[in-house]
Amino acid sequence: MFKKYSPVGDVSVFSAQYAEAINKSSGIPVVICDKDSVIAVSGASKRDLLEKPISTSVASLLEKRQSFASSGIPADAPSITEDGEGKVSFLSPIVADGTVVGGVISVAGEKGHVPGETEQKLISTGAFFLSKQLEV
């Protein structure tokens, strides 16, 4: 069986290091995904999230090419994975050469969370930085 090519997968080690840097410096749990699955996790359960398929909700948010901020109501936050693990607090798509290739996501706690300005800036900066790493 052939494995589907993922541009974000090319920088998966770097993505994992970037997620860890954001988490260690800010305490924000971070997930980085390509268009199919979670490729990096820091500050949240790797067992529950890493290499799991992303939810259709997250895929739809990525395709909109816009950042998404949770309202803070847990029931309204999209699940990160197809099997319902993790909730999106803030999502910023990774767009390289005009194509959405993945996203950087901060993970909301069980009680919900409204992402602050610092969290939004860190996640957006991560997505922008990774997009620059992937451009030709």
PDB file of C-alpha atoms in Angstrom:
ATOM      1  CA  MET A   1       0.000   0.000   0.000  1.00  0.00           C
ATOM      2  CA  PHE A   2       1.242   3.495  -0.836  1.00  0.00           C
ATOM      3  CA  LYS A   3       1.417   6.139   1.869  1.00  0.00           C
ATOM      4  CA  LYS A   4      -0.157   9.462   0.946  1.00  0.00           C
ATOM      5  CA  TYR A   5       2.409  12.261   0.576  1.00  0.00           C
ATOM      6  CA  SER A   6       2.155  15.068   3.119  1.00  0.00           C
ATOM      7  CA  PRO A   7       4.266  18.231   2.765  1.00  0.00           C
ATOM      8  CA  VAL A   8       3.894  18.890   6.492  1.00  0.00           C
ATOM      9  CA  GLY A   9       5.200  15.373   7.097  1.00  0.00           C
ATOM     10  CA  ASP A  10       8.474  16.510   5.510  1.00  0.00           C
ATOM     11  CA  VAL A  11       8.999  18.757   8.502  1.00  0.00           C
ATOM     12  CA  SER A  12       7.406  16.494  11.122  1.00  0.00           C
ATOM     13  CA  VAL A  13      10.478  16.475  13.394  1.00  0.00           C
ATOM     14  CA  PHE A  14      10.672  20.238  13.132  1.00  0.00           C
ATOM     15  CA  SER A  15       6.888  20.488  13.714  1.00  0.00           C
ATOM     16  CA  ALA A  16       7.200  18.417  16.879  1.00  0.00           C
ATOM     17  CA  GLN A  17      10.015  20.657  18.124  1.00  0.00           C
ATOM     18  CA  TYR A  18       7.987  23.765  17.333  1.00  0.00           C
ATOM     19  CA  ALA A  19       4.915  22.412  19.155  1.00  0.00           C
ATOM     20  CA  GLU A  20       7.104  21.598  22.151  1.00  0.00           C
ATOM     21  CA  ALA A  21       8.655  25.081  22.125  1.00  0.00           C
ATOM     22  CA  ILE A  22       5.231  26.757  22.172  1.00  0.00           C
ATOM     23  CA  ASN A  23       4.019  24.432  24.926  1.00  0.00           C
ATOM     24  CA  LYS A  24       7.121  24.766  27.113  1.00  0.00           C
ATOM     25  CA  SER A  25       7.272  28.557  26.812  1.00  0.00           C
ATOM     26  CA  SER A  26       3.563  29.262  27.263  1.00  0.00           C
ATOM     27  CA  GLY A  27       1.935  26.183  28.799  1.00  0.00           C
ATOM     28  CA  ILE A  28      -0.481  25.998  25.862  1.00  0.00           C
ATOM     29  CA  PRO A  29      -1.145  22.428  24.638  1.00  0.00           C
ATOM     30  CA  VAL A  30      -0.428  22.320  20.894  1.00  0.00           C
ATOM     31  CA  VAL A  31      -1.316  19.978  18.037  1.00  0.00           C
ATOM     32  CA  ILE A  32       0.021  20.249  14.499  1.00  0.00           C
ATOM     33  CA  CYS A  33      -1.767  18.393  11.717  1.00  0.00           C
ATOM     34  CA  ASP A  34      -1.589  17.889   8.006  1.00  0.00           C
ATOM     35  CA  LYS A  35      -4.787  17.613   5.971  1.00  0.00           C
ATOM     36  CA  ASP A  36      -5.306  14.022   7.100  1.00  0.00           C
ATOM     37  CA  SER A  37      -3.937  13.398  10.581  1.00  0.00           C
ATOM     38  CA  VAL A  38      -2.214  14.777  13.668  1.00  0.00           C
ATOM     39  CA  ILE A  39       1.578  14.801  13.168  1.00  0.00           C
ATOM     40  CA  ALA A  40       2.813  16.522  16.348  1.00  0.00           C
ATOM     41  CA  VAL A  41       1.518  16.917  19.919  1.00  0.00           C
ATOM     42  CA  SER A  42       2.926  18.707  22.957  1.00  0.00           C
ATOM     43  CA  GLY A  43       1.220  19.298  26.286  1.00  0.00           C
ATOM     44  CA  ALA A  44      -1.698  16.969  25.500  1.00  0.00           C
ATOM     45  CA  SER A  45      -2.128  13.189  25.324  1.00  0.00           C
ATOM     46  CA  LYS A  46       0.003  11.825  22.480  1.00  0.00           C
ATOM     47  CA  ARG A  47      -1.679   8.443  22.909  1.00  0.00           C
ATOM     48  CA  ASP A  48      -5.090  10.004  22.206  1.00  0.00           C
ATOM     49  CA  LEU A  49      -4.071  12.406  19.430  1.00  0.00           C
ATOM     50  CA  LEU A  50      -0.825  11.562  17.606  1.00  0.00           C
ATOM     51  CA  GLU A  51      -1.257   9.991  14.153  1.00  0.00           C
ATOM     52  CA  LYS A  52      -5.061   9.996  14.526  1.00  0.00           C
ATOM     53  CA  PRO A  53      -7.201  11.185  11.579  1.00  0.00           C
ATOM     54  CA  ILE A  54      -8.428  14.766  11.947  1.00  0.00           C
ATOM     55  CA  SER A  55     -12.171  15.355  12.254  1.00  0.00           C
ATOM     56  CA  THR A  56     -14.279  16.552   9.350  1.00  0.00           C
ATOM     57  CA  SER A  57     -14.891  19.742  11.384  1.00  0.00           C
ATOM     58  CA  VAL A  58     -11.167  20.508  11.549  1.00  0.00           C
ATOM     59  CA  ALA A  59     -10.764  19.656   7.848  1.00  0.00           C
ATOM     60  CA  SER A  60     -13.577  22.104   7.031  1.00  0.00           C
ATOM     61  CA  LEU A  61     -12.006  24.820   9.180  1.00  0.00           C
ATOM     62  CA  LEU A  62      -8.664  24.341   7.419  1.00  0.00           C
ATOM     63  CA  GLU A  63     -10.275  24.643   3.995  1.00  0.00           C
ATOM     64  CA  LYS A  64     -11.765  28.019   4.972  1.00  0.00           C
ATOM     65  CA  ARG A  65      -8.175  29.357   5.156  1.00  0.00           C
ATOM     66  CA  GLN A  66      -9.053  31.450   8.199  1.00  0.00           C
ATOM     67  CA  SER A  67      -8.194  31.218  11.856  1.00  0.00           C
ATOM     68  CA  PHE A  68     -10.859  29.873  14.198  1.00  0.00           C
ATOM     69  CA  ALA A  69     -11.327  30.828  17.860  1.00  0.00           C
ATOM     70  CA  SER A  70     -13.490  28.809  20.222  1.00  0.00           C
ATOM     71  CA  SER A  71     -16.358  30.529  22.023  1.00  0.00           C
ATOM     72  CA  GLY A  72     -15.309  28.792  25.237  1.00  0.00           C
ATOM     73  CA  ILE A  73     -18.383  26.565  25.385  1.00  0.00           C
ATOM     74  CA  PRO A  74     -17.100  22.949  25.339  1.00  0.00           C
ATOM     75  CA  ALA A  75     -20.085  21.610  23.399  1.00  0.00           C
ATOM     76  CA  ASP A  76     -19.446  24.134  20.603  1.00  0.00           C
ATOM     77  CA  ALA A  77     -15.717  23.432  20.213  1.00  0.00           C
ATOM     78  CA  PRO A  78     -14.904  21.114  17.302  1.00  0.00           C
ATOM     79  CA  SER A  79     -13.149  17.839  18.101  1.00  0.00           C
ATOM     80  CA  ILE A  80      -9.607  17.571  16.793  1.00  0.00           C
ATOM     81  CA  THR A  81      -9.724  13.898  15.844  1.00  0.00           C
ATOM     82  CA  GLU A  82     -12.304  11.845  14.029  1.00  0.00           C
ATOM     83  CA  ASP A  83     -12.902   9.786  17.182  1.00  0.00           C
ATOM     84  CA  GLY A  84     -13.720  12.911  19.235  1.00  0.00           C
ATOM     85  CA  GLU A  85     -10.426  13.366  21.104  1.00  0.00           C
ATOM     86  CA  GLY A  86      -9.297  16.895  21.986  1.00  0.00           C
ATOM     87  CA  LYS A  87     -11.177  20.141  21.444  1.00  0.00           C
ATOM     88  CA  VAL A  88     -10.032  23.111  19.379  1.00  0.00           C
ATOM     89  CA  SER A  89      -9.341  26.303  21.312  1.00  0.00           C
ATOM     90  CA  PHE A  90      -7.671  28.145  18.431  1.00  0.00           C
ATOM     91  CA  LEU A  91      -6.761  26.961  14.934  1.00  0.00           C
ATOM     92  CA  SER A  92      -4.619  28.610  12.292  1.00  0.00           C
ATOM     93  CA  PRO A  93      -4.174  26.978   8.868  1.00  0.00           C
ATOM     94  CA  ILE A  94      -0.757  26.345   7.349  1.00  0.00           C
ATOM     95  CA  VAL A  95      -0.890  27.682   3.776  1.00  0.00           C
ATOM     96  CA  ALA A  96       2.157  27.020   1.593  1.00  0.00           C
ATOM     97  CA  ASP A  97       2.373  28.189  -2.011  1.00  0.00           C
ATOM     98  CA  GLY A  98      -1.350  28.985  -1.948  1.00  0.00           C
ATOM     99  CA  THR A  99      -2.397  25.518  -0.761  1.00  0.00           C
ATOM    100  CA  VAL A 100      -3.697  24.553   2.663  1.00  0.00           C
ATOM    101  CA  VAL A 101      -1.366  21.806   3.900  1.00  0.00           C
ATOM    102  CA  GLY A 102      -2.309  21.587   7.584  1.00  0.00           C
ATOM    103  CA  GLY A 103      -2.857  23.566  10.736  1.00  0.00           C
ATOM    104  CA  VAL A 104      -1.561  24.531  14.153  1.00  0.00           C
ATOM    105  CA  ILE A 105      -4.121  24.049  16.920  1.00  0.00           C
ATOM    106  CA  SER A 106      -4.209  24.972  20.585  1.00  0.00           C
ATOM    107  CA  VAL A 107      -6.093  22.382  22.620  1.00  0.00           C
ATOM    108  CA  ALA A 108      -8.934  23.465  24.914  1.00  0.00           C
ATOM    109  CA  GLY A 109      -9.348  21.929  28.350  1.00  0.00           C
ATOM    110  CA  GLU A 110     -12.415  19.918  29.305  1.00  0.00           C
ATOM    111  CA  LYS A 111     -14.118  22.972  30.810  1.00  0.00           C
ATOM    112  CA  GLY A 112     -13.696  25.013  27.622  1.00  0.00           C
ATOM    113  CA  HIS A 113     -11.462  27.947  26.987  1.00  0.00           C
ATOM    114  CA  VAL A 114     -11.627  31.281  25.183  1.00  0.00           C
ATOM    115  CA  PRO A 115      -8.221  31.796  23.555  1.00  0.00           C
ATOM    116  CA  GLY A 116      -6.481  35.007  24.556  1.00  0.00           C
ATOM    117  CA  GLU A 117      -4.559  37.324  22.268  1.00  0.00           C
ATOM    118  CA  THR A 118      -1.178  35.818  23.191  1.00  0.00           C
ATOM    119  CA  GLU A 119      -2.396  32.291  22.457  1.00  0.00           C
ATOM    120  CA  GLN A 120      -3.834  33.392  19.124  1.00  0.00           C
ATOM    121  CA  LYS A 121      -0.596  35.151  18.158  1.00  0.00           C
ATOM    122  CA  LEU A 122       1.581  32.151  19.111  1.00  0.00           C
ATOM    123  CA  ILE A 123      -0.543  29.700  17.129  1.00  0.00           C
ATOM    124  CA  SER A 124      -0.811  32.042  14.116  1.00  0.00           C
ATOM    125  CA  THR A 125       2.934  32.684  14.170  1.00  0.00           C
ATOM    126  CA  GLY A 126       3.567  28.935  14.265  1.00  0.00           C
ATOM    127  CA  ALA A 127       1.347  28.358  11.243  1.00  0.00           C
ATOM    128  CA  PHE A 128       2.993  31.213   9.329  1.00  0.00           C
ATOM    129  CA  PHE A 129       6.491  30.000  10.210  1.00  0.00           C
ATOM    130  CA  LEU A 130       5.734  26.413   9.146  1.00  0.00           C
ATOM    131  CA  SER A 131       4.186  27.653   5.899  1.00  0.00           C
ATOM    132  CA  LYS A 132       7.436  29.495   5.107  1.00  0.00           C
ATOM    133  CA  GLN A 133       9.427  26.302   5.789  1.00  0.00           C
ATOM    134  CA  LEU A 134       7.299  24.446   3.230  1.00  0.00           C
ATOM    135  CA  GLU A 135       7.325  26.996   0.411  1.00  0.00           C
ATOM    136  CA  VAL A 136       9.491  26.269  -2.572  1.00  0.00           C
TER     137      VAL A 136
END
